[in-house]
């Protein structure tokens, strides 16, 4: 993607990008709109998928459902990133992915209501193959179009959690937290997202016309990024942190229901609300403590979050709400800052694939391990103890992520090095 690195020169950058003139606010508005509706789609169903499955007699596939979502994130982002870098205009890739996704989302209610576990898992997998790559692609598109104005990226990204807020509050208000109707809601906004993508300026693929190779399609050339030690360390820490995120995404909503919370979607919306609050502080914080300590802070807060979930078993709802509210700090000072860091070091021709690696670790490998592991813990420890111990039966679910977050922080401090020049 052109212009992914601040100050980089490229013939493909649209004229006027990098200059704060009257066109930039209009560009920011369009990027913000696409980001908003993209995350409304995701937030409408992903946060309470476990609750929907449990309410329809499919609680046995909660872990597998999140696991295959993670597998989809492993298989598809680099492939679609390669298409965005080489073959198709990035906005077109984004639009096509959401148009296909809308159809798949509309098919899910029937599969779930008929208790067809195999079809449900298959539809979730295919849908996530189309959706997961868009999470990295929207970052790449935004950073590219902003050019030298990348300092405004956190404000564009703010509309991501705002989308989750809108989705969570709407789903809760409509009483759809445990209903398959939320998939129809998501499908409508997937169509809106596809149409909104075409409001963005069209930029050609930066590697258009280059010689075809199988390695381009599967993103092999992006492996050069791992020559940068700090990028490699960031990916390791991202993987470890995302394992905890996989645990949270898989079982937070059923746990809140066990604690006696009725409007689960509404409470979970507090997480992205906190993202909206904290994301605007990123430029100010980065200017004062830098990326190293901002990322460290984000990693550290994951241990606090799971400690609060642990205490919630006996301390009740306030601890659980506190854990949900920490979502903003955990995500803003980790995923958003990591995306900005990657934008600084990734070559223009690998921009989409570089952001794809972040999504690969967050929604792919980390989520796969987290959801698979939490599914095992749920079946082996939580279910057998629920009748006699109630919410306390969930304690084994939260202990591991606390220790993992501490280990991640130590690794980051020990292995981080100042940014190196971008790989050739």
mmCIF file of N, CA and C in Angstrom, residues 287-387:
data_model
loop_
_atom_site.group_PDB
_atom_site.id
_atom_site.type_symbol
_atom_site.label_atom_id
_atom_site.label_comp_id
_atom_site.label_asym_id
_atom_site.label_seq_id
_atom_site.Cartn_x
_atom_site.Cartn_y
_atom_site.Cartn_z
ATOM 1 N N UNK A 287 3.493 10.644 22.708
ATOM 2 C CA UNK A 287 4.417 11.780 22.676
ATOM 3 C C UNK A 287 5.223 11.898 23.965
ATOM 4 N N UNK A 288 4.716 11.305 25.044
ATOM 5 C CA UNK A 288 5.367 11.446 26.349
ATOM 6 C C UNK A 288 6.119 10.208 26.815
ATOM 7 N N UNK A 289 5.597 9.019 26.533
ATOM 8 C CA UNK A 289 6.285 7.821 27.024
ATOM 9 C C UNK A 289 6.736 6.892 25.900
ATOM 10 N N UNK A 290 6.297 7.137 24.676
ATOM 11 C CA UNK A 290 6.741 6.329 23.555
ATOM 12 C C UNK A 290 5.998 5.006 23.437
ATOM 13 N N UNK A 291 6.252 4.309 22.338
ATOM 14 C CA UNK A 291 5.527 3.080 22.049
ATOM 15 C C UNK A 291 5.891 1.940 22.987
ATOM 16 N N UNK A 292 7.154 1.875 23.390
ATOM 17 C CA UNK A 292 7.582 0.771 24.254
ATOM 18 C C UNK A 292 6.731 0.702 25.515
ATOM 19 N N UNK A 293 6.603 1.819 26.211
ATOM 20 C CA UNK A 293 5.901 1.806 27.496
ATOM 21 C C UNK A 293 4.388 1.820 27.314
ATOM 22 N N UNK A 294 3.913 2.384 26.202
ATOM 23 C CA UNK A 294 2.471 2.315 25.929
ATOM 24 C C UNK A 294 2.055 0.865 25.701
ATOM 25 N N UNK A 295 2.851 0.124 24.936
ATOM 26 C CA UNK A 295 2.553 -1.286 24.696
ATOM 27 C C UNK A 295 2.690 -2.099 25.986
ATOM 28 N N UNK A 296 3.689 -1.799 26.784
ATOM 29 C CA UNK A 296 3.870 -2.487 28.069
ATOM 30 C C UNK A 296 2.650 -2.285 28.962
ATOM 31 N N UNK A 297 2.160 -1.072 29.012
ATOM 32 C CA UNK A 297 0.989 -0.773 29.835
ATOM 33 C C UNK A 297 -0.219 -1.574 29.364
ATOM 34 N N UNK A 298 -0.403 -1.634 28.032
ATOM 35 C CA UNK A 298 -1.512 -2.414 27.491
ATOM 36 C C UNK A 298 -1.414 -3.884 27.849
ATOM 37 N N UNK A 299 -0.211 -4.444 27.765
ATOM 38 C CA UNK A 299 -0.013 -5.852 28.122
ATOM 39 C C UNK A 299 -0.281 -6.101 29.608
ATOM 40 N N UNK A 300 0.190 -5.206 30.452
ATOM 41 C CA UNK A 300 0.056 -5.368 31.888
ATOM 42 C C UNK A 300 -1.394 -5.362 32.338
ATOM 43 N N UNK A 301 -2.205 -4.543 31.713
ATOM 44 C CA UNK A 301 -3.590 -4.414 32.151
ATOM 45 C C UNK A 301 -4.408 -5.671 31.900
ATOM 46 N N UNK A 302 -3.917 -6.568 31.047
ATOM 47 C CA UNK A 302 -4.621 -7.837 30.859
ATOM 48 C C UNK A 302 -4.601 -8.677 32.136
ATOM 49 N N UNK A 303 -3.518 -8.602 32.895
ATOM 50 C CA UNK A 303 -3.468 -9.353 34.155
ATOM 51 C C UNK A 303 -4.465 -8.786 35.157
ATOM 52 N N UNK A 304 -4.605 -7.472 35.175
ATOM 53 C CA UNK A 304 -5.566 -6.835 36.076
ATOM 54 C C UNK A 304 -6.991 -7.218 35.684
ATOM 55 N N UNK A 305 -7.236 -7.259 34.385
ATOM 56 C CA UNK A 305 -8.568 -7.582 33.894
ATOM 57 C C UNK A 305 -9.015 -8.970 34.351
ATOM 58 N N UNK A 306 -8.157 -9.957 34.187
ATOM 59 C CA UNK A 306 -8.534 -11.313 34.568
ATOM 60 C C UNK A 306 -8.565 -11.502 36.081
ATOM 61 N N UNK A 307 -7.778 -10.719 36.790
ATOM 62 C CA UNK A 307 -7.866 -10.755 38.249
ATOM 63 C C UNK A 307 -9.242 -10.285 38.709
ATOM 64 N N UNK A 308 -9.775 -9.261 38.054
ATOM 65 C CA UNK A 308 -11.109 -8.775 38.398
ATOM 66 C C UNK A 308 -12.179 -9.817 38.081
ATOM 67 N N UNK A 309 -12.023 -10.537 36.967
ATOM 68 C CA UNK A 309 -12.968 -11.607 36.650
ATOM 69 C C UNK A 309 -12.899 -12.711 37.702
ATOM 70 N N UNK A 310 -11.716 -12.978 38.185
ATOM 71 C CA UNK A 310 -11.545 -13.979 39.233
ATOM 72 C C UNK A 310 -12.256 -13.546 40.512
ATOM 73 N N UNK A 311 -12.067 -12.290 40.898
ATOM 74 C CA UNK A 311 -12.700 -11.770 42.108
ATOM 75 C C UNK A 311 -14.218 -11.678 41.971
ATOM 76 N N UNK A 312 -14.699 -11.545 40.728
ATOM 77 C CA UNK A 312 -16.140 -11.383 40.506
ATOM 78 C C UNK A 312 -16.933 -12.605 40.953
ATOM 79 N N UNK A 313 -16.301 -13.769 41.010
ATOM 80 C CA UNK A 313 -17.001 -14.992 41.421
ATOM 81 C C UNK A 313 -17.539 -14.859 42.838
ATOM 82 N N UNK A 314 -16.827 -14.120 43.693
ATOM 83 C CA UNK A 314 -17.273 -13.925 45.074
ATOM 84 C C UNK A 314 -17.653 -12.477 45.362
ATOM 85 N N UNK A 315 -17.024 -11.560 44.637
ATOM 86 C CA UNK A 315 -17.291 -10.146 44.887
ATOM 87 C C UNK A 315 -18.466 -9.600 44.125
ATOM 88 N N UNK A 316 -18.911 -10.328 43.119
ATOM 89 C CA UNK A 316 -20.121 -9.929 42.418
ATOM 90 C C UNK A 316 -19.906 -9.041 41.218
ATOM 91 N N UNK A 317 -20.979 -8.408 40.835
ATOM 92 C CA UNK A 317 -21.080 -7.671 39.579
ATOM 93 C C UNK A 317 -20.078 -6.520 39.422
ATOM 94 N N UNK A 318 -19.773 -5.735 40.470
ATOM 95 C CA UNK A 318 -18.856 -4.605 40.268
ATOM 96 C C UNK A 318 -17.499 -5.012 39.703
ATOM 97 N N UNK A 319 -16.957 -6.144 40.170
ATOM 98 C CA UNK A 319 -15.671 -6.600 39.648
ATOM 99 C C UNK A 319 -15.784 -6.974 38.173
ATOM 100 N N UNK A 320 -16.865 -7.642 37.816
ATOM 101 C CA UNK A 320 -17.069 -8.046 36.425
ATOM 102 C C UNK A 320 -17.194 -6.825 35.522
ATOM 103 N N UNK A 321 -17.955 -5.837 35.980
ATOM 104 C CA UNK A 321 -18.114 -4.619 35.190
ATOM 105 C C UNK A 321 -16.774 -3.898 35.040
ATOM 106 N N UNK A 322 -15.988 -3.911 36.112
ATOM 107 C CA UNK A 322 -14.653 -3.320 36.037
ATOM 108 C C UNK A 322 -13.775 -4.018 35.018
ATOM 109 N N UNK A 323 -13.870 -5.350 34.963
ATOM 110 C CA UNK A 323 -13.080 -6.111 34.002
ATOM 111 C C UNK A 323 -13.482 -5.774 32.572
ATOM 112 N N UNK A 324 -14.775 -5.633 32.342
ATOM 113 C CA UNK A 324 -15.265 -5.275 31.004
ATOM 114 C C UNK A 324 -14.806 -3.865 30.641
ATOM 115 N N UNK A 325 -14.853 -2.963 31.610
ATOM 116 C CA UNK A 325 -14.499 -1.568 31.354
ATOM 117 C C UNK A 325 -13.025 -1.381 31.031
ATOM 118 N N UNK A 326 -12.181 -2.342 31.409
ATOM 119 C CA UNK A 326 -10.753 -2.250 31.099
ATOM 120 C C UNK A 326 -10.453 -2.589 29.644
ATOM 121 N N UNK A 327 -11.461 -2.966 28.913
ATOM 122 C CA UNK A 327 -11.277 -3.360 27.516
ATOM 123 C C UNK A 327 -10.577 -2.266 26.712
ATOM 124 N N UNK A 328 -10.942 -1.020 26.988
ATOM 125 C CA UNK A 328 -10.364 0.082 26.236
ATOM 126 C C UNK A 328 -8.868 0.187 26.411
ATOM 127 N N UNK A 329 -8.411 0.140 27.662
ATOM 128 C CA UNK A 329 -6.974 0.236 27.921
ATOM 129 C C UNK A 329 -6.257 -0.970 27.322
ATOM 130 N N UNK A 330 -6.803 -2.163 27.544
ATOM 131 C CA UNK A 330 -6.163 -3.392 27.057
ATOM 132 C C UNK A 330 -6.014 -3.377 25.537
ATOM 133 N N UNK A 331 -7.035 -2.933 24.832
ATOM 134 C CA UNK A 331 -6.992 -2.951 23.374
ATOM 135 C C UNK A 331 -6.304 -1.729 22.782
ATOM 136 N N UNK A 332 -6.641 -0.540 23.276
ATOM 137 C CA UNK A 332 -6.088 0.679 22.697
ATOM 138 C C UNK A 332 -4.573 0.721 22.815
ATOM 139 N N UNK A 333 -4.075 0.394 24.007
ATOM 140 C CA UNK A 333 -2.641 0.486 24.235
ATOM 141 C C UNK A 333 -1.903 -0.784 23.856
ATOM 142 N N UNK A 334 -2.579 -1.623 23.107
ATOM 143 C CA UNK A 334 -1.914 -2.803 22.595
ATOM 144 C C UNK A 334 -2.151 -2.946 21.100
ATOM 145 N N UNK A 335 -3.364 -3.234 20.679
ATOM 146 C CA UNK A 335 -3.629 -3.504 19.267
ATOM 147 C C UNK A 335 -3.489 -2.247 18.415
ATOM 148 N N UNK A 336 -4.064 -1.132 18.852
ATOM 149 C CA UNK A 336 -4.014 0.097 18.048
ATOM 150 C C UNK A 336 -2.589 0.622 17.952
ATOM 151 N N UNK A 337 -1.883 0.650 19.085
ATOM 152 C CA UNK A 337 -0.501 1.125 19.066
ATOM 153 C C UNK A 337 0.376 0.184 18.243
ATOM 154 N N UNK A 338 0.112 -1.120 18.326
ATOM 155 C CA UNK A 338 0.877 -2.083 17.531
ATOM 156 C C UNK A 338 0.677 -1.835 16.037
ATOM 157 N N UNK A 339 -0.553 -1.528 15.629
ATOM 158 C CA UNK A 339 -0.811 -1.237 14.216
ATOM 159 C C UNK A 339 -0.031 -0.004 13.761
ATOM 160 N N UNK A 340 0.061 1.008 14.617
ATOM 161 C CA UNK A 340 0.819 2.205 14.282
ATOM 162 C C UNK A 340 2.310 1.901 14.196
ATOM 163 N N UNK A 341 2.796 1.046 15.098
ATOM 164 C CA UNK A 341 4.199 0.657 15.088
ATOM 165 C C UNK A 341 4.545 -0.068 13.788
ATOM 166 N N UNK A 342 3.670 -0.992 13.387
ATOM 167 C CA UNK A 342 3.894 -1.753 12.158
ATOM 168 C C UNK A 342 3.908 -0.825 10.952
ATOM 169 N N UNK A 343 3.043 0.181 10.962
ATOM 170 C CA UNK A 343 2.990 1.127 9.842
ATOM 171 C C UNK A 343 4.306 1.870 9.675
ATOM 172 N N UNK A 344 5.052 2.035 10.747
ATOM 173 C CA UNK A 344 6.320 2.759 10.677
ATOM 174 C C UNK A 344 7.432 1.934 10.035
ATOM 175 N N UNK A 345 7.352 0.623 10.168
ATOM 176 C CA UNK A 345 8.476 -0.200 9.739
ATOM 177 C C UNK A 345 8.198 -1.046 8.505
ATOM 178 N N UNK A 346 6.941 -1.128 8.070
ATOM 179 C CA UNK A 346 6.603 -2.002 6.951
ATOM 180 C C UNK A 346 6.851 -1.308 5.611
ATOM 181 N N UNK A 347 7.510 -1.984 4.666
ATOM 182 C CA UNK A 347 7.654 -1.422 3.319
ATOM 183 C C UNK A 347 6.286 -1.232 2.667
ATOM 184 N N UNK A 348 6.175 -0.256 1.787
ATOM 185 C CA UNK A 348 4.883 0.067 1.186
ATOM 186 C C UNK A 348 4.266 -1.118 0.462
ATOM 187 N N UNK A 349 5.105 -1.916 -0.228
ATOM 188 C CA UNK A 349 4.566 -3.023 -0.999
ATOM 189 C C UNK A 349 4.092 -4.190 -0.138
ATOM 190 N N UNK A 350 4.378 -4.134 1.173
ATOM 191 C CA UNK A 350 3.948 -5.196 2.091
ATOM 192 C C UNK A 350 2.981 -4.673 3.143
ATOM 193 N N UNK A 351 2.415 -3.499 2.903
ATOM 194 C CA UNK A 351 1.614 -2.841 3.933
ATOM 195 C C UNK A 351 0.444 -3.689 4.407
ATOM 196 N N UNK A 352 -0.379 -4.167 3.469
ATOM 197 C CA UNK A 352 -1.557 -4.945 3.852
ATOM 198 C C UNK A 352 -1.164 -6.254 4.508
ATOM 199 N N UNK A 353 -0.105 -6.892 3.981
ATOM 200 C CA UNK A 353 0.336 -8.149 4.565
ATOM 201 C C UNK A 353 0.926 -7.940 5.962
ATOM 202 N N UNK A 354 1.604 -6.810 6.178
ATOM 203 C CA UNK A 354 2.171 -6.509 7.491
ATOM 204 C C UNK A 354 1.070 -6.355 8.533
ATOM 205 N N UNK A 355 0.023 -5.611 8.178
ATOM 206 C CA UNK A 355 -1.108 -5.499 9.093
ATOM 207 C C UNK A 355 -1.806 -6.842 9.240
ATOM 208 N N UNK A 356 -1.749 -7.646 8.176
ATOM 209 C CA UNK A 356 -2.322 -8.987 8.240
ATOM 210 C C UNK A 356 -1.645 -9.856 9.287
ATOM 211 N N UNK A 357 -0.334 -9.664 9.474
ATOM 212 C CA UNK A 357 0.367 -10.427 10.508
ATOM 213 C C UNK A 357 -0.160 -10.094 11.904
ATOM 214 N N UNK A 358 -0.488 -8.831 12.122
ATOM 215 C CA UNK A 358 -1.052 -8.450 13.419
ATOM 216 C C UNK A 358 -2.380 -9.156 13.644
ATOM 217 N N UNK A 359 -3.256 -9.124 12.633
ATOM 218 C CA UNK A 359 -4.541 -9.802 12.754
ATOM 219 C C UNK A 359 -4.355 -11.302 12.854
ATOM 220 N N UNK A 360 -3.347 -11.829 12.146
ATOM 221 C CA UNK A 360 -3.057 -13.257 12.198
ATOM 222 C C UNK A 360 -2.740 -13.696 13.622
ATOM 223 N N UNK A 361 -1.962 -12.890 14.328
ATOM 224 C CA UNK A 361 -1.615 -13.227 15.706
ATOM 225 C C UNK A 361 -2.781 -12.982 16.662
ATOM 226 N N UNK A 362 -3.484 -11.854 16.481
ATOM 227 C CA UNK A 362 -4.570 -11.499 17.394
ATOM 228 C C UNK A 362 -5.777 -12.415 17.218
ATOM 229 N N UNK A 363 -6.282 -12.464 15.987
ATOM 230 C CA UNK A 363 -7.514 -13.216 15.724
ATOM 231 C C UNK A 363 -7.256 -14.620 15.217
ATOM 232 N N UNK A 364 -5.981 -14.936 14.955
ATOM 233 C CA UNK A 364 -5.632 -16.237 14.421
ATOM 234 C C UNK A 364 -5.023 -17.158 15.464
ATOM 235 N N UNK A 365 -3.704 -17.194 15.508
ATOM 236 C CA UNK A 365 -3.020 -18.138 16.389
ATOM 237 C C UNK A 365 -3.380 -17.939 17.858
ATOM 238 N N UNK A 366 -3.350 -16.683 18.311
ATOM 239 C CA UNK A 366 -3.667 -16.419 19.713
ATOM 240 C C UNK A 366 -5.086 -16.800 20.061
ATOM 241 N N UNK A 367 -6.033 -16.399 19.222
ATOM 242 C CA UNK A 367 -7.439 -16.726 19.474
ATOM 243 C C UNK A 367 -7.680 -18.225 19.394
ATOM 244 N N UNK A 368 -6.987 -18.913 18.473
ATOM 245 C CA UNK A 368 -7.157 -20.363 18.333
ATOM 246 C C UNK A 368 -6.709 -21.086 19.595
ATOM 247 N N UNK A 369 -5.541 -20.728 20.078
ATOM 248 C CA UNK A 369 -5.028 -21.374 21.292
ATOM 249 C C UNK A 369 -5.905 -21.027 22.487
ATOM 250 N N UNK A 370 -6.297 -19.749 22.583
ATOM 251 C CA UNK A 370 -7.124 -19.320 23.706
ATOM 252 C C UNK A 370 -8.484 -19.972 23.728
ATOM 253 N N UNK A 371 -9.145 -20.026 22.574
ATOM 254 C CA UNK A 371 -10.482 -20.621 22.535
ATOM 255 C C UNK A 371 -10.423 -22.130 22.716
ATOM 256 N N UNK A 372 -9.412 -22.778 22.127
ATOM 257 C CA UNK A 372 -9.282 -24.229 22.293
ATOM 258 C C UNK A 372 -8.979 -24.580 23.743
ATOM 259 N N UNK A 373 -8.033 -23.855 24.334
ATOM 260 C CA UNK A 373 -7.683 -24.124 25.725
ATOM 261 C C UNK A 373 -8.819 -23.841 26.682
ATOM 262 N N UNK A 374 -9.520 -22.730 26.451
ATOM 263 C CA UNK A 374 -10.631 -22.390 27.340
ATOM 264 C C UNK A 374 -11.782 -23.376 27.183
ATOM 265 N N UNK A 375 -11.954 -23.903 25.967
ATOM 266 C CA UNK A 375 -12.988 -24.913 25.761
ATOM 267 C C UNK A 375 -12.704 -26.176 26.551
ATOM 268 N N UNK A 376 -11.437 -26.569 26.595
ATOM 269 C CA UNK A 376 -11.037 -27.743 27.387
ATOM 270 C C UNK A 376 -11.276 -27.497 28.876
ATOM 271 N N UNK A 377 -10.875 -26.309 29.338
ATOM 272 C CA UNK A 377 -11.058 -25.968 30.754
ATOM 273 C C UNK A 377 -12.541 -25.933 31.108
ATOM 274 N N UNK A 378 -13.340 -25.391 30.216
ATOM 275 C CA UNK A 378 -14.783 -25.298 30.455
ATOM 276 C C UNK A 378 -15.394 -26.687 30.622
ATOM 277 N N UNK A 379 -15.011 -27.597 29.734
ATOM 278 C CA UNK A 379 -15.574 -28.938 29.803
ATOM 279 C C UNK A 379 -15.039 -29.763 30.960
ATOM 280 N N UNK A 380 -13.766 -29.572 31.279
ATOM 281 C CA UNK A 380 -13.133 -30.418 32.301
ATOM 282 C C UNK A 380 -13.340 -29.911 33.724
ATOM 283 N N UNK A 381 -13.436 -28.602 33.903
ATOM 284 C CA UNK A 381 -13.471 -28.044 35.252
ATOM 285 C C UNK A 381 -14.739 -27.237 35.562
ATOM 286 N N UNK A 382 -15.167 -26.398 34.623
ATOM 287 C CA UNK A 382 -16.282 -25.494 34.909
ATOM 288 C C UNK A 382 -17.608 -26.241 34.964
ATOM 289 N N UNK A 383 -17.948 -26.966 33.913
ATOM 290 C CA UNK A 383 -19.237 -27.661 33.864
ATOM 291 C C UNK A 383 -19.428 -28.625 35.037
ATOM 292 N N UNK A 384 -18.434 -29.483 35.344
ATOM 293 C CA UNK A 384 -18.641 -30.429 36.454
ATOM 294 C C UNK A 384 -18.853 -29.757 37.813
ATOM 295 N N UNK A 385 -18.304 -28.548 37.987
ATOM 296 C CA UNK A 385 -18.367 -27.887 39.293
ATOM 297 C C UNK A 385 -19.459 -26.840 39.393
ATOM 298 N N UNK A 386 -20.162 -26.550 38.301
ATOM 299 C CA UNK A 386 -21.145 -25.477 38.297
ATOM 300 C C UNK A 386 -22.271 -25.708 39.308
ATOM 301 N N UNK A 387 -22.771 -26.928 39.391
ATOM 302 C CA UNK A 387 -23.910 -27.211 40.269
ATOM 303 C C UNK A 387 -23.580 -26.963 41.727
#
